[in-house]
Amino acid sequence: MSKKILLVEDDRDIVNLVKHYLEKEGFRVIDASDGAKGLEKLQHEKIDLAILDVMLPGLDGIEVLKRIKGNAKTSGLPVIMLTAKGEETDKVIGLELGADDYMTKPFSPKELVARIKALLRRTERPAEKAEVIKYEGLTLDFSRHEVKVKDKEVELTAKEFGLLEELLKNKGRVLTRDTLLNNIWGYDYFGTTRTVDVHIRRLREKIPLLEKAIVTVKQLGYKLREEV
């Protein structure tokens, strides 16, 4: 069944653009032009993820987010906030209130689709996390925070371990640099996506089998190829 996305946005051009890209990817989009209508849609529709613009007529996006996270029935709903350039305070407040991600306008619709997919994957399987993941001759043990290649332990930093974990959990899927940066370094990190490239290089150096296994996807990010 198609995932249902609630888009609360009063700019029709943005609504039409986002709907076009999401529907092309098989999502169903329910839209609302203001905060009150957005909350009403949540009461009558089974929504899988919400996209909230911060600047909305009537109830703004921050207030809508507060009500979503304050309601036991909707508190677990993944939420992406859309903010105008320079609204750093809104980003911080939104994240403190429980927003899962944010994008600054103008944004790339393709990047938004990628973030929605990544967020849905994370929230769909919170209890599915395996204690051990194996890939070719590599073993990653979550409980021991240990990585071995052919039974020989490889010393990784916490960020390198987290990066490898993301790649292993999303094998075969393209992960953008922004997604990796947000998932591993967090929203309070003010570095650039170049940081991801540096850590990918270190992983390839420390674990030679990853040199070809981690594929660079031009202008997007990286993916771990499926096992042969």
Short mmCIF file of C-alpha atoms in Angstrom, two decimals:
data_model
loop_
_atom_site.label_atom_id
_atom_site.label_comp_id
_atom_site.label_asym_id
_atom_site.label_seq_id
_atom_site.Cartn_x
_atom_site.Cartn_y
_atom_site.Cartn_z
CA MET A 1 0.00 0.00 0.00
CA SER A 2 1.26 3.49 -0.87
CA LYS A 3 2.60 5.60 1.97
CA LYS A 4 0.47 8.64 2.67
CA ILE A 5 2.23 11.99 3.08
CA LEU A 6 0.57 15.06 4.61
CA LEU A 7 1.90 18.31 3.11
CA VAL A 8 0.90 21.44 5.02
CA GLU A 9 1.94 24.34 2.80
CA ASP A 10 0.12 27.48 1.62
CA ASP A 11 2.22 28.10 -1.51
CA ARG A 12 0.41 26.28 -4.32
CA ASP A 13 3.49 26.25 -6.55
CA ILE A 14 5.44 24.36 -3.90
CA VAL A 15 2.47 22.05 -3.26
CA ASN A 16 2.18 21.17 -6.95
CA LEU A 17 5.93 20.66 -7.33
CA VAL A 18 6.24 18.40 -4.27
CA LYS A 19 3.12 16.43 -5.19
CA HIS A 20 4.48 15.83 -8.68
CA TYR A 21 7.75 14.36 -7.38
CA LEU A 22 6.19 12.35 -4.56
CA GLU A 23 3.40 10.86 -6.66
CA LYS A 24 5.98 9.92 -9.28
CA GLU A 25 7.67 7.86 -6.52
CA GLY A 26 4.41 6.13 -5.62
CA PHE A 27 3.43 8.19 -2.55
CA ARG A 28 -0.09 9.47 -1.93
CA VAL A 29 -0.15 13.15 -1.00
CA ILE A 30 -2.79 14.86 1.12
CA ASP A 31 -2.33 18.63 1.24
CA ALA A 32 -3.62 21.37 3.53
CA SER A 33 -3.19 25.11 3.11
CA ASP A 34 -3.02 26.02 6.80
CA GLY A 35 -2.22 24.54 10.20
CA ALA A 36 -5.79 24.00 11.37
CA LYS A 37 -6.70 22.11 8.19
CA GLY A 38 -3.52 20.06 8.53
CA LEU A 39 -4.47 18.94 12.04
CA GLU A 40 -7.98 18.14 10.81
CA LYS A 41 -6.56 15.92 8.05
CA LEU A 42 -4.52 14.06 10.68
CA GLN A 43 -7.71 13.21 12.55
CA HIS A 44 -9.39 11.66 9.51
CA GLU A 45 -6.53 10.17 7.50
CA LYS A 46 -3.90 7.55 8.32
CA ILE A 47 -0.77 9.58 7.65
CA ASP A 48 2.71 8.03 7.45
CA LEU A 49 4.75 11.26 7.41
CA ALA A 50 4.04 15.00 7.60
CA ILE A 51 5.81 17.89 5.89
CA LEU A 52 5.14 21.22 7.64
CA ASP A 53 5.97 24.68 6.41
CA VAL A 54 6.94 26.92 9.34
CA MET A 55 5.25 30.04 7.97
CA LEU A 56 1.57 29.13 7.74
CA PRO A 57 -1.57 31.27 8.02
CA GLY A 58 -3.34 30.89 11.36
CA LEU A 59 -1.54 28.16 13.29
CA ASP A 60 2.10 28.21 12.21
CA GLY A 61 4.18 25.09 11.60
CA ILE A 62 5.83 25.21 15.03
CA GLU A 63 2.45 25.22 16.78
CA VAL A 64 1.18 22.40 14.56
CA LEU A 65 4.31 20.39 15.36
CA LYS A 66 3.81 21.03 19.08
CA ARG A 67 0.25 19.66 18.88
CA ILE A 68 1.32 16.63 16.83
CA LYS A 69 4.06 15.69 19.28
CA GLY A 70 1.84 16.47 22.27
CA ASN A 71 -0.89 14.06 21.16
CA ALA A 72 -0.35 10.40 22.10
CA LYS A 73 -1.98 9.25 18.84
CA THR A 74 0.36 11.26 16.60
CA SER A 75 3.49 11.75 18.72
CA GLY A 76 5.40 9.08 16.76
CA LEU A 77 4.60 10.59 13.36
CA PRO A 78 7.77 11.48 11.40
CA VAL A 79 7.83 15.21 10.60
CA ILE A 80 9.95 17.23 8.17
CA MET A 81 9.92 21.02 8.58
CA LEU A 82 10.30 23.48 5.70
CA THR A 83 11.92 26.76 6.70
CA ALA A 84 12.81 29.93 4.84
CA LYS A 85 16.47 30.84 4.49
CA GLY A 86 17.87 32.39 7.66
CA GLU A 87 15.20 31.06 10.05
CA GLU A 88 17.81 29.32 12.21
CA THR A 89 15.75 29.86 15.37
CA ASP A 90 12.75 28.05 13.86
CA LYS A 91 14.98 25.11 12.94
CA VAL A 92 16.31 24.82 16.48
CA ILE A 93 12.85 25.15 18.07
CA GLY A 94 11.39 22.62 15.63
CA LEU A 95 14.10 20.06 16.35
CA GLU A 96 13.77 20.59 20.10
CA LEU A 97 10.03 19.94 19.79
CA GLY A 98 10.66 16.65 18.02
CA ALA A 99 10.89 17.38 14.28
CA ASP A 100 12.83 14.60 12.56
CA ASP A 101 14.37 16.66 9.76
CA TYR A 102 14.23 20.06 8.12
CA MET A 103 14.91 21.57 4.72
CA THR A 104 15.57 25.19 3.85
CA LYS A 105 13.73 26.85 0.97
CA PRO A 106 14.48 26.83 -1.89
CA PHE A 107 15.08 23.08 -1.78
CA SER A 108 15.60 20.25 -4.24
CA PRO A 109 12.45 18.11 -4.62
CA LYS A 110 14.68 15.09 -5.32
CA GLU A 111 16.54 15.69 -2.06
CA LEU A 112 13.22 15.96 -0.22
CA VAL A 113 12.11 12.61 -1.69
CA ALA A 114 15.42 11.02 -0.61
CA ARG A 115 15.03 12.32 2.94
CA ILE A 116 11.42 11.12 3.14
CA LYS A 117 12.45 7.63 2.05
CA ALA A 118 15.34 7.53 4.54
CA LEU A 119 13.13 8.77 7.37
CA LEU A 120 10.38 6.25 6.63
CA ARG A 121 12.94 3.42 6.57
CA ARG A 122 14.28 4.46 9.98
CA THR A 123 10.88 4.83 11.62
CA GLU A 124 9.40 1.66 10.10
CA ARG A 125 11.87 -0.65 11.80
CA PRO A 126 12.82 0.71 15.21
CA ALA A 127 12.88 -2.73 16.82
CA GLU A 128 14.33 -4.53 13.85
CA LYS A 129 17.94 -3.64 14.57
CA ALA A 130 19.99 -6.81 14.33
CA GLU A 131 22.72 -7.38 16.90
CA VAL A 132 25.08 -8.50 14.14
CA ILE A 133 25.25 -7.62 10.45
CA LYS A 134 27.49 -9.57 8.07
CA TYR A 135 28.69 -8.44 4.67
CA GLU A 136 31.04 -10.61 2.67
CA GLY A 137 34.01 -11.11 5.06
CA LEU A 138 32.96 -8.29 7.39
CA THR A 139 31.01 -8.57 10.66
CA LEU A 140 29.57 -5.59 12.55
CA ASP A 141 28.48 -6.32 16.14
CA PHE A 142 26.25 -3.62 17.64
CA SER A 143 26.29 -4.83 21.24
CA ARG A 144 30.08 -5.04 21.33
CA HIS A 145 30.53 -1.98 19.09
CA GLU A 146 33.01 -4.10 17.18
CA VAL A 147 33.93 -4.62 13.54
CA LYS A 148 35.86 -7.64 12.30
CA VAL A 149 37.13 -8.64 8.88
CA LYS A 150 37.78 -12.37 8.62
CA ASP A 151 37.86 -12.59 12.44
CA LYS A 152 40.44 -9.81 12.72
CA GLU A 153 39.21 -6.74 14.61
CA VAL A 154 39.36 -3.37 12.85
CA GLU A 155 39.65 -0.24 15.00
CA LEU A 156 37.06 2.36 13.96
CA THR A 157 36.15 5.71 15.47
CA ALA A 158 32.56 6.24 16.63
CA LYS A 159 31.74 8.20 13.46
CA GLU A 160 33.34 5.59 11.20
CA PHE A 161 31.34 2.88 12.98
CA GLY A 162 28.12 4.89 12.56
CA LEU A 163 28.83 5.49 8.89
CA LEU A 164 29.47 1.80 8.26
CA GLU A 165 26.28 0.94 10.17
CA GLU A 166 24.19 3.27 7.95
CA LEU A 167 25.66 1.79 4.79
CA LEU A 168 25.09 -1.80 5.96
CA LYS A 169 21.50 -1.12 7.07
CA ASN A 170 20.70 0.51 3.72
CA LYS A 171 22.59 -1.86 1.43
CA GLY A 172 21.90 -1.16 -2.24
CA ARG A 173 20.28 2.23 -1.51
CA VAL A 174 21.81 5.61 -2.30
CA LEU A 175 22.40 7.70 0.83
CA THR A 176 22.97 11.39 0.21
CA ARG A 177 25.77 13.21 1.99
CA ASP A 178 23.23 15.38 3.82
CA THR A 179 21.35 12.31 5.04
CA LEU A 180 24.55 10.69 6.32
CA LEU A 181 25.65 13.95 7.93
CA ASN A 182 22.32 14.39 9.73
CA ASN A 183 22.02 10.74 10.82
CA ILE A 184 25.56 10.37 12.14
CA TRP A 185 26.83 13.81 13.10
CA GLY A 186 23.47 15.25 14.13
CA TYR A 187 21.76 18.57 13.62
CA ASP A 188 24.14 20.51 15.86
CA TYR A 189 27.08 19.80 13.54
CA PHE A 190 28.08 22.86 11.54
CA GLY A 191 30.65 21.28 9.23
CA THR A 192 30.23 20.55 5.53
CA THR A 193 29.34 17.42 3.58
CA ARG A 194 33.07 17.16 2.82
CA THR A 195 33.32 15.52 6.26
CA VAL A 196 31.40 12.52 4.91
CA ASP A 197 33.84 12.13 2.00
CA VAL A 198 36.82 12.14 4.39
CA HIS A 199 35.28 9.42 6.57
CA ILE A 200 34.33 7.30 3.55
CA ARG A 201 37.96 7.49 2.43
CA ARG A 202 39.13 6.37 5.88
CA LEU A 203 36.70 3.44 5.86
CA ARG A 204 37.99 2.33 2.48
CA GLU A 205 41.58 2.59 3.74
CA LYS A 206 40.92 0.65 6.95
CA ILE A 207 38.75 -2.03 5.30
CA PRO A 208 40.07 -2.75 1.78
CA LEU A 209 37.05 -4.86 0.80
CA LEU A 210 34.99 -1.65 1.01
CA GLU A 211 37.15 0.11 -1.56
CA LYS A 212 34.97 -1.15 -4.42
CA ALA A 213 31.96 -2.15 -2.32
CA ILE A 214 31.19 1.48 -1.39
CA VAL A 215 30.07 3.06 -4.64
CA THR A 216 30.28 6.83 -5.15
CA VAL A 217 27.09 8.11 -6.78
CA LYS A 218 28.00 11.29 -8.63
CA GLN A 219 26.51 14.50 -7.20
CA LEU A 220 24.46 12.54 -4.65
CA GLY A 221 26.35 10.44 -2.15
CA TYR A 222 27.22 6.79 -1.59
CA LYS A 223 25.75 3.31 -1.57
CA LEU A 224 26.99 -0.09 -0.48
CA ARG A 225 26.55 -2.46 -3.39
CA GLU A 226 24.61 -5.67 -2.93
CA GLU A 227 26.66 -8.78 -2.20
CA VAL A 228 27.54 -10.82 -5.27
#
